[in-house]
Amino acid sequence: MLETEVVVSASPHLRAGLSAERIMWLVVAALIPVAAAGVYFFGWHALWIILVSMVTAVLTEAITRLLLKRPVTIGDGSAAVTGLLLALTLPPTVPLWIPAAGSAFAIVLGKQIYGGLGYNPFNPALIGRAFLLASWPTLMVKWVWPADALDWAMDSTAASLGISVDAVSGATPLGLWADGITRIPYLQLYLGNIAGSLGETSALAILLGGLFLLVYRIIDWRIPVSYLGTVTLLAFLMGQDPLFHLLAGGLMLGAFFMATDYVTSPVTPRGRLLFGIGCGLFTMLIRMYGGLPEGVCYSILLMNLATPLLDRWTVPKRFGEVKANG
């Protein structure tokens, strides 16, 4: 695989001082505002979903490593990150066995079956979410609006159009958009006072975490910028509201925390730009023409498939290298 083709430049090399363990726990720290927003808007059941998902991921990784007679690696924090990210992609209404099943699947079949951290071709958390969505679709699309949003929901365009708005449940903003309802207040979308997955509703919290990762150089700006920029451009060209598509759904969470996964994204600068552009293209195609109103999960998984090719095609020229004649 890729590890036999990595191009290493000549010395001297600078040591960044960042270990895989430190990076993983910094990602967990960056996700604290996102998780806190989910608990604030959707209640204590959201906290239980997060805890069950993280504990199951860690225990599954430990048991799997012991069964495979490999060193237990739960201390590196990668299993905790997988469990946390998976929980943040789940609706706040799911029973607690759903995050447990998804985390176990993500760790075993999304990560350990390939050899563990560094060898998985797909983002494990998104593999877990795709598994849950395919297995229990009814539970995975059951949404609720936060209590503070109910006044807006009852006075919204949905009510004026004669659509009954339940006091508890309702479609996500992208679901409303798919039904032709687009006049959702930007402030609601920005703060997170809307229906959606636990970690996708508050753009403010996600931006805080994303800025934290950028400042500490945990992630490369190329992927989120090219991802969000492509969605903005395509939405404009398609006659859609670019700001709505940026704020609605899991786009922000995916751009900063999923697409930037070290293992499953390209290592070259140009490869990362192309990766983000591809994610944005697939996201808008799925949103506009697919059967699901979202598209972030599958767009990133599809581009994970292209990561080895992007790395191969975008390897930079070595210093002094010239193109052969003839």
Coordinates of C-alpha atoms in Angstrom, one line a residue:
M1 CA 0.0 0.0 0.0
L2 CA 0.9 3.6 0.4
E3 CA 3.6 3.0 3.1
T4 CA 6.0 1.6 0.4
E5 CA 5.6 4.7 -1.8
V6 CA 5.9 7.6 0.6
V7 CA 8.4 10.2 -0.7
V8 CA 10.7 11.3 2.1
S9 CA 12.7 14.5 1.6
A10 CA 16.3 14.9 2.3
S11 CA 17.5 15.9 5.8
P12 CA 17.5 17.9 7.9
H13 CA 14.1 17.0 9.3
L14 CA 12.2 19.0 11.9
R15 CA 10.4 17.1 14.7
A16 CA 7.0 18.5 15.4
G17 CA 6.7 16.9 18.8
L18 CA 3.2 15.7 18.1
S19 CA 2.4 12.1 18.7
A20 CA -0.6 10.1 17.5
E21 CA -1.8 10.0 21.1
R22 CA -1.6 13.8 21.6
I23 CA -3.3 14.4 18.3
M24 CA -6.2 12.1 19.1
W25 CA -6.8 13.7 22.5
L26 CA -6.6 17.2 21.0
V27 CA -9.3 16.1 18.6
V28 CA -11.4 15.0 21.6
A29 CA -10.8 18.4 23.2
A30 CA -11.9 20.1 20.0
L31 CA -15.1 18.1 19.9
I32 CA -16.1 19.1 23.5
P33 CA -18.0 22.2 22.4
V34 CA -19.8 20.2 19.7
A35 CA -20.8 17.5 22.2
A36 CA -21.8 20.1 24.8
A37 CA -24.1 21.8 22.3
G38 CA -25.7 18.5 21.5
V39 CA -26.4 17.8 25.2
Y40 CA -27.6 21.4 25.7
F41 CA -30.1 21.3 22.8
F42 CA -31.3 17.7 23.1
G43 CA -31.0 16.8 26.8
W44 CA -29.3 14.2 28.9
H45 CA -30.2 11.3 26.6
A46 CA -27.7 12.8 24.2
L47 CA -24.9 12.5 26.9
W48 CA -25.8 8.8 27.4
I49 CA -25.5 8.2 23.6
I50 CA -22.1 9.8 23.6
L51 CA -20.8 7.8 26.6
V52 CA -22.2 4.5 25.4
S53 CA -20.6 5.0 22.0
M54 CA -17.2 5.9 23.4
V55 CA -17.1 3.2 26.0
T56 CA -18.2 0.5 23.5
A57 CA -15.6 1.6 21.0
V58 CA -12.8 1.5 23.6
L59 CA -13.9 -1.9 25.0
T60 CA -14.4 -3.4 21.5
E61 CA -10.9 -2.3 20.5
A62 CA -9.4 -3.8 23.7
I63 CA -11.2 -7.1 23.3
T64 CA -10.4 -7.3 19.6
R65 CA -6.7 -6.7 20.1
L66 CA -6.6 -9.3 22.9
L67 CA -8.3 -11.9 20.7
L68 CA -5.9 -11.1 17.8
K69 CA -3.0 -11.3 20.3
R70 CA -1.8 -7.8 19.4
P71 CA -0.8 -5.1 21.8
V72 CA -3.8 -3.2 23.3
T73 CA -3.8 0.3 21.9
I74 CA -6.7 2.0 23.6
G75 CA -4.4 4.5 25.2
D76 CA -3.7 6.2 21.9
G77 CA -7.2 7.7 22.0
S78 CA -8.2 6.6 18.5
A79 CA -11.0 4.3 19.6
A80 CA -12.4 7.1 21.8
V81 CA -12.4 9.5 18.9
T82 CA -14.2 7.0 16.7
G83 CA -16.9 6.4 19.3
L84 CA -17.3 10.2 19.9
L85 CA -17.5 11.0 16.2
L86 CA -20.0 8.2 15.6
A87 CA -22.2 9.4 18.5
L88 CA -22.2 12.9 17.0
T89 CA -23.6 11.6 13.7
L90 CA -26.6 9.9 15.4
P91 CA -30.1 11.3 15.9
P92 CA -30.8 12.3 19.6
T93 CA -33.7 9.8 19.7
V94 CA -31.9 6.5 19.1
P95 CA -32.0 3.8 21.8
L96 CA -28.7 3.2 23.5
W97 CA -28.1 -0.1 21.8
I98 CA -27.7 1.8 18.5
P99 CA -24.5 3.6 19.4
A100 CA -23.2 0.4 21.0
A101 CA -23.9 -1.6 17.8
G102 CA -22.4 1.1 15.6
S103 CA -19.3 1.5 17.6
A104 CA -18.6 -2.2 17.7
F105 CA -19.1 -2.5 14.0
A106 CA -16.9 0.6 13.3
I107 CA -14.0 -0.7 15.4
V108 CA -14.1 -4.4 14.2
L109 CA -15.0 -4.0 10.5
G110 CA -14.0 -0.4 10.0
K111 CA -10.6 -0.5 11.6
Q112 CA -9.2 -3.7 13.3
I113 CA -9.9 -6.0 10.4
Y114 CA -7.4 -4.0 8.4
G115 CA -4.8 -4.1 11.1
G116 CA -5.7 -1.2 13.4
L117 CA -4.9 2.5 13.4
G118 CA -3.0 3.6 10.3
Y119 CA -4.3 0.8 8.0
N120 CA -8.0 1.4 7.7
P121 CA -9.0 2.7 4.2
F122 CA -12.3 4.2 5.3
N123 CA -13.2 6.5 8.2
P124 CA -14.3 4.0 10.9
A125 CA -17.0 6.4 12.4
L126 CA -18.6 6.9 9.0
I127 CA -18.5 3.1 8.3
G128 CA -20.4 2.7 11.6
R129 CA -22.9 5.3 10.6
A130 CA -23.4 3.8 7.1
F131 CA -24.0 0.4 8.8
L132 CA -26.6 1.8 11.2
L133 CA -28.4 3.7 8.4
A134 CA -28.6 0.6 6.2
S135 CA -29.6 -1.7 9.1
W136 CA -32.1 0.4 11.0
P137 CA -33.2 3.3 8.7
T138 CA -36.3 4.1 10.7
L139 CA -34.5 4.8 13.9
M140 CA -31.7 6.7 12.1
V141 CA -34.1 9.3 10.5
K142 CA -36.2 10.0 13.6
W143 CA -35.6 13.6 14.5
V144 CA -36.7 16.0 17.2
W145 CA -36.6 19.8 17.5
P146 CA -35.1 21.3 20.6
A147 CA -37.8 22.7 22.9
D148 CA -36.6 26.3 22.4
A149 CA -37.2 25.9 18.6
L150 CA -40.8 25.0 18.8
D151 CA -42.1 28.5 18.7
W152 CA -40.3 29.1 15.5
A153 CA -41.4 25.8 14.1
M154 CA -45.1 26.5 14.8
D155 CA -44.8 29.9 13.2
S156 CA -42.7 28.8 10.3
T157 CA -43.4 28.5 6.7
A158 CA -44.3 24.9 7.3
A159 CA -47.3 26.0 9.3
S160 CA -48.3 28.7 6.8
L161 CA -48.3 26.0 4.1
G162 CA -50.6 23.9 6.2
I163 CA -48.1 21.3 7.1
S164 CA -48.6 20.0 10.6
V165 CA -45.6 20.5 12.8
D166 CA -45.4 18.1 15.7
A167 CA -44.5 19.5 19.0
V168 CA -41.8 16.9 19.4
S169 CA -40.7 15.5 16.1
G170 CA -40.0 17.0 12.7
A171 CA -37.7 16.9 9.7
T172 CA -34.2 18.3 9.7
P173 CA -33.6 21.6 7.8
L174 CA -32.3 19.6 4.8
G175 CA -35.5 17.4 5.0
L176 CA -37.6 20.6 5.0
W177 CA -35.5 21.9 2.1
A178 CA -36.1 18.7 0.1
D179 CA -39.9 19.3 0.6
G180 CA -39.5 22.8 -0.8
I181 CA -39.3 24.8 2.5
T182 CA -36.1 26.9 2.7
R183 CA -36.9 29.9 4.9
I184 CA -35.2 28.6 8.0
P185 CA -33.6 31.4 10.1
Y186 CA -29.8 31.5 9.7
L187 CA -29.5 32.2 13.4
Q188 CA -31.2 28.9 14.2
L189 CA -28.9 27.1 11.9
Y190 CA -25.8 28.8 13.2
L191 CA -26.5 28.3 16.9
G192 CA -27.9 24.7 16.5
N193 CA -31.4 25.2 17.7
I194 CA -32.8 22.9 15.1
A195 CA -33.4 19.2 14.4
G196 CA -30.5 17.1 13.3
S197 CA -27.8 14.7 14.5
L198 CA -26.2 15.4 17.9
G199 CA -23.1 17.1 16.6
E200 CA -24.2 18.6 13.3
T201 CA -26.7 21.3 14.3
S202 CA -24.5 23.9 15.9
A203 CA -22.2 25.5 13.3
L204 CA -20.9 27.8 16.0
A205 CA -19.6 24.9 18.1
I206 CA -18.1 23.1 15.1
L207 CA -16.3 26.2 14.0
L208 CA -14.8 26.7 17.5
G209 CA -13.5 23.1 17.4
G210 CA -12.3 23.4 13.8
L211 CA -10.5 26.7 14.6
F212 CA -8.8 25.0 17.5
L213 CA -7.5 22.2 15.3
L214 CA -6.3 24.7 12.7
V215 CA -4.5 26.9 15.2
Y216 CA -2.7 23.8 16.6
R217 CA -2.1 22.6 13.1
I218 CA -3.8 19.3 13.8
I219 CA -5.6 19.5 10.5
D220 CA -4.6 21.0 7.1
W221 CA -6.8 23.9 6.0
R222 CA -6.8 22.6 2.4
I223 CA -9.5 19.9 3.0
P224 CA -12.1 21.9 4.9
V225 CA -11.6 25.0 2.7
S226 CA -11.8 23.2 -0.6
Y227 CA -14.7 21.1 0.7
L228 CA -16.8 24.0 1.9
G229 CA -15.7 26.2 -1.0
T230 CA -16.8 23.6 -3.6
V231 CA -20.2 23.3 -1.9
T232 CA -20.6 27.1 -1.8
L233 CA -19.7 27.4 -5.5
L234 CA -21.9 24.6 -6.7
A235 CA -24.8 25.7 -4.6
F236 CA -24.5 29.2 -6.2
L237 CA -24.2 27.7 -9.7
M238 CA -27.2 25.5 -9.1
G239 CA -29.4 28.3 -8.0
Q240 CA -29.4 27.2 -4.3
D241 CA -28.7 29.2 -1.1
P242 CA -25.0 28.6 -0.5
L243 CA -25.2 29.8 3.2
F244 CA -28.1 27.4 3.9
H245 CA -26.1 24.4 2.4
L246 CA -23.1 25.4 4.5
L247 CA -25.0 25.6 7.8
A248 CA -27.5 22.8 7.3
G249 CA -26.8 19.1 7.9
G250 CA -23.5 17.5 8.7
L251 CA -21.3 19.4 6.2
M252 CA -19.4 21.5 8.8
L253 CA -18.8 18.4 11.0
G254 CA -17.7 16.3 8.1
A255 CA -15.4 19.0 6.6
F256 CA -13.5 19.7 9.8
F257 CA -13.6 16.4 11.7
M258 CA -14.3 13.5 9.2
A259 CA -12.7 14.4 5.9
T260 CA -9.5 15.5 7.6
D261 CA -8.8 12.1 9.1
Y262 CA -5.1 11.5 8.7
V263 CA -5.3 7.8 7.7
T264 CA -8.0 8.1 5.1
S265 CA -7.2 11.4 3.4
P266 CA -4.3 12.2 1.1
V267 CA -0.9 13.2 2.4
T268 CA 0.1 15.5 -0.5
P269 CA -1.1 19.2 -0.5
R270 CA -2.6 19.0 -4.0
G271 CA -4.1 15.6 -3.2
R272 CA -5.9 17.2 -0.2
L273 CA -7.3 20.0 -2.3
L274 CA -8.6 17.5 -4.8
F275 CA -10.0 15.3 -2.0
G276 CA -12.0 18.3 -0.6
I277 CA -13.2 19.3 -4.0
G278 CA -14.4 15.7 -4.6
C279 CA -16.2 15.6 -1.3
G280 CA -18.0 18.8 -2.1
L281 CA -18.9 17.6 -5.5
F282 CA -20.4 14.4 -4.3
T283 CA -22.2 16.1 -1.4
M284 CA -24.0 18.5 -3.7
L285 CA -24.8 15.8 -6.3
I286 CA -26.4 13.6 -3.6
R287 CA -28.3 16.5 -2.0
M288 CA -29.6 17.6 -5.4
Y289 CA -30.2 14.3 -7.2
G290 CA -29.9 11.5 -4.6
G291 CA -32.4 9.8 -2.5
L292 CA -31.1 11.3 0.8
P293 CA -31.1 15.0 1.6
E294 CA -27.7 14.9 3.3
G295 CA -24.8 13.3 1.4
V296 CA -21.8 14.1 3.6
C297 CA -21.2 10.6 4.9
Y298 CA -21.2 8.9 1.6
S299 CA -19.3 11.6 -0.2
I300 CA -16.4 11.2 2.3
L301 CA -16.5 7.4 2.0
L302 CA -16.4 7.6 -1.8
M303 CA -13.4 10.0 -1.7
N304 CA -11.7 7.6 0.8
L305 CA -11.7 5.2 -2.1
A306 CA -9.8 7.7 -4.2
T307 CA -7.2 8.6 -1.6
P308 CA -4.4 6.1 -2.8
L309 CA -4.9 7.3 -6.4
L310 CA -4.8 11.0 -5.4
D311 CA -1.5 10.4 -3.5
R312 CA 0.0 8.6 -6.5
W313 CA -1.0 11.3 -9.0
T314 CA 0.1 14.3 -6.8
V315 CA 3.5 13.2 -5.6
P316 CA 5.6 16.3 -5.8
K317 CA 8.8 16.3 -7.9
R318 CA 12.0 15.8 -6.0
F319 CA 14.4 18.7 -5.9
G320 CA 16.5 18.7 -9.1
E321 CA 14.3 16.2 -10.9
V322 CA 13.8 16.9 -14.6
K323 CA 11.4 15.4 -17.1
A324 CA 13.2 12.8 -19.4
N325 CA 13.3 13.6 -23.1
G326 CA 12.2 11.2 -25.7

